[in-house]
Amino acid sequence: MEDSFVEKAKQVLENNFQLGGFTIPSKNLYPFQWKWDSGFIALGYAHYDIEKAKKEILTILDAQWDNGFIPHIVFHNQSDSYFPGPDFHQSELSPFSPKKYRTTGLTQPPVYGFVLEKLYQISKNKEEVLIFIKSIINKVYNNHLYFYNYRDIKGEGLVYIYHNWESGTDNSPLWDDIWEDVDSPAYQFVRKDTTHVDSSQRPTKREYDHYLHIIEIAKKYYYNDKGIAENSPFLVQDPLFNSILIRSNQALINLYKIIGNETKKIEFLINKQEKSINSMNNKLFDEKLGVYIHYDLRNNRPLPFISSSSFSPLFCGAPDEKRSKKMTSVLIKKFGGDDKYLCASFDPTSKRFNPQKYWRGPIWINLNWILYYGLKRYKFIDLANRIKQDSIDLITKEGFYEYFDPRKINFDSKKRGYGGNNFSWTAALFIDFMKQKK
Ligand code: DGY
């Protein structure tokens, strides 16, 4: 049964593949190309159609800005099923944005370093895939340069995000405290997401006001990083975003070593790597909670909440052994009893937890995938396998949904899968999970 689902997963990807050479996350709800989605999607393709994997990556990188920035959405195509679209974002305000496509002026976690390395590992024809990697790796490196040059304002090796959509964990309860102090206007707009998905599972109107307000501020400064850093009410150092950057730094170092003749770039990355890991450990680890947390740079305060992002530093190897044990005991105690599937996106013991609402509690397969590889890296094999099996069980029982209710008991709903159905990264990462030996 699980094996026949691999064929279904491929079908999901094929159905979401577009003529322009990219794959939408899900019909209607997300009708364009998203940055981190495409990275995960490429990993699914890599297992059975390496050409499509390459195409997916080439297409997103084609929309890279002149300053190295890679946008979170590329509007290759027309669609009136999504808000806010290209006319709202107005990427053309920035002198760095591409002429060829309209995009957003927001980014998402820098997955492409580790995606390229995985592509190399998965591929049977290493020589051929290395030719491809050689042809584009400097674009990914330039994206890392962008982050360290413009987003690490304190020179700590930790980069900031200026919008909750940059985190990928869009409406996490983490941001509630930030919104409390932000006086956004009440905008008039027509949302499209709530015509595709039950509005009780999506962010509120007030949250959307904040989301739009920050983009308006960025536009006022023509998407200039300095202007944004000085004026955005949202300025956060996110452990998930930074863990992905660090993991991707390492991947670039590994790949440049295979390619050869890139000593300067390797030195630069090693240098940043040390700084980033130190700051991650000194600034973002909360001894009392036993996990990594977010830091609100605008208000100079830690955000002391546990989310699935809190465990993501396992993925980049930041914690030492003692901390890794502490983290997994928190994971098991709060997120992983017999009454729950792993891994809720927000602390199930918190009052802010909501098992059905977007990033306020449900399980996301991409975070499970990151935690799976992180736990394996630290040899927590049973826990890693449990996350993998929970993901497989949820998908085979419920379908290729965007997110899943983690509760096994007190479950008061007819279904467990929510958000977009036939969701691309759920399908793509299912394929990768199924290829992993136990
Ligand atoms: C959305 O529209 O909810 C997207 O996740 C933003 O990137």
Tab-separated table of C-alpha atoms in Angstrom, residues 164 167-177 179 207 211 294 305-309 345-346 352 357-361:
chain	number	residue	atom	x	y	z
A	164	ASN	CA	6.560	36.345	8.880
A	167	SER	CA	10.064	32.379	7.940
A	168	GLY	CA	7.868	29.917	6.055
A	169	THR	CA	6.005	29.330	9.347
A	170	ASP	CA	3.564	32.025	8.332
A	171	ASN	CA	1.107	32.602	11.179
A	172	SER	CA	2.937	30.887	14.018
A	173	PRO	CA	1.807	32.003	17.511
A	174	LEU	CA	5.407	33.203	17.846
A	175	TRP	CA	4.455	36.383	16.066
A	176	ASP	CA	1.464	37.235	18.285
A	177	ASP	CA	3.582	39.308	20.670
A	179	TRP	CA	1.683	42.075	16.288
A	207	GLU	CA	-3.095	39.197	10.736
A	211	TYR	CA	1.285	41.138	6.627
A	294	HIS	CA	13.547	33.093	18.072
A	305	PHE	CA	8.206	29.733	22.796
A	306	ILE	CA	8.768	26.209	21.589
A	307	SER	CA	7.839	25.405	18.007
A	308	SER	CA	8.982	22.714	15.596
A	309	SER	CA	11.572	25.280	14.421
A	345	SER	CA	4.351	22.892	14.542
A	346	PHE	CA	3.752	24.586	17.887
A	352	ARG	CA	-1.729	29.253	21.830
A	357	LYS	CA	-5.012	26.205	12.142
A	358	TYR	CA	-2.255	26.687	9.574
A	359	TRP	CA	1.107	27.093	11.422
A	360	ARG	CA	-0.416	27.313	14.906
A	361	GLY	CA	-0.194	23.575	15.623
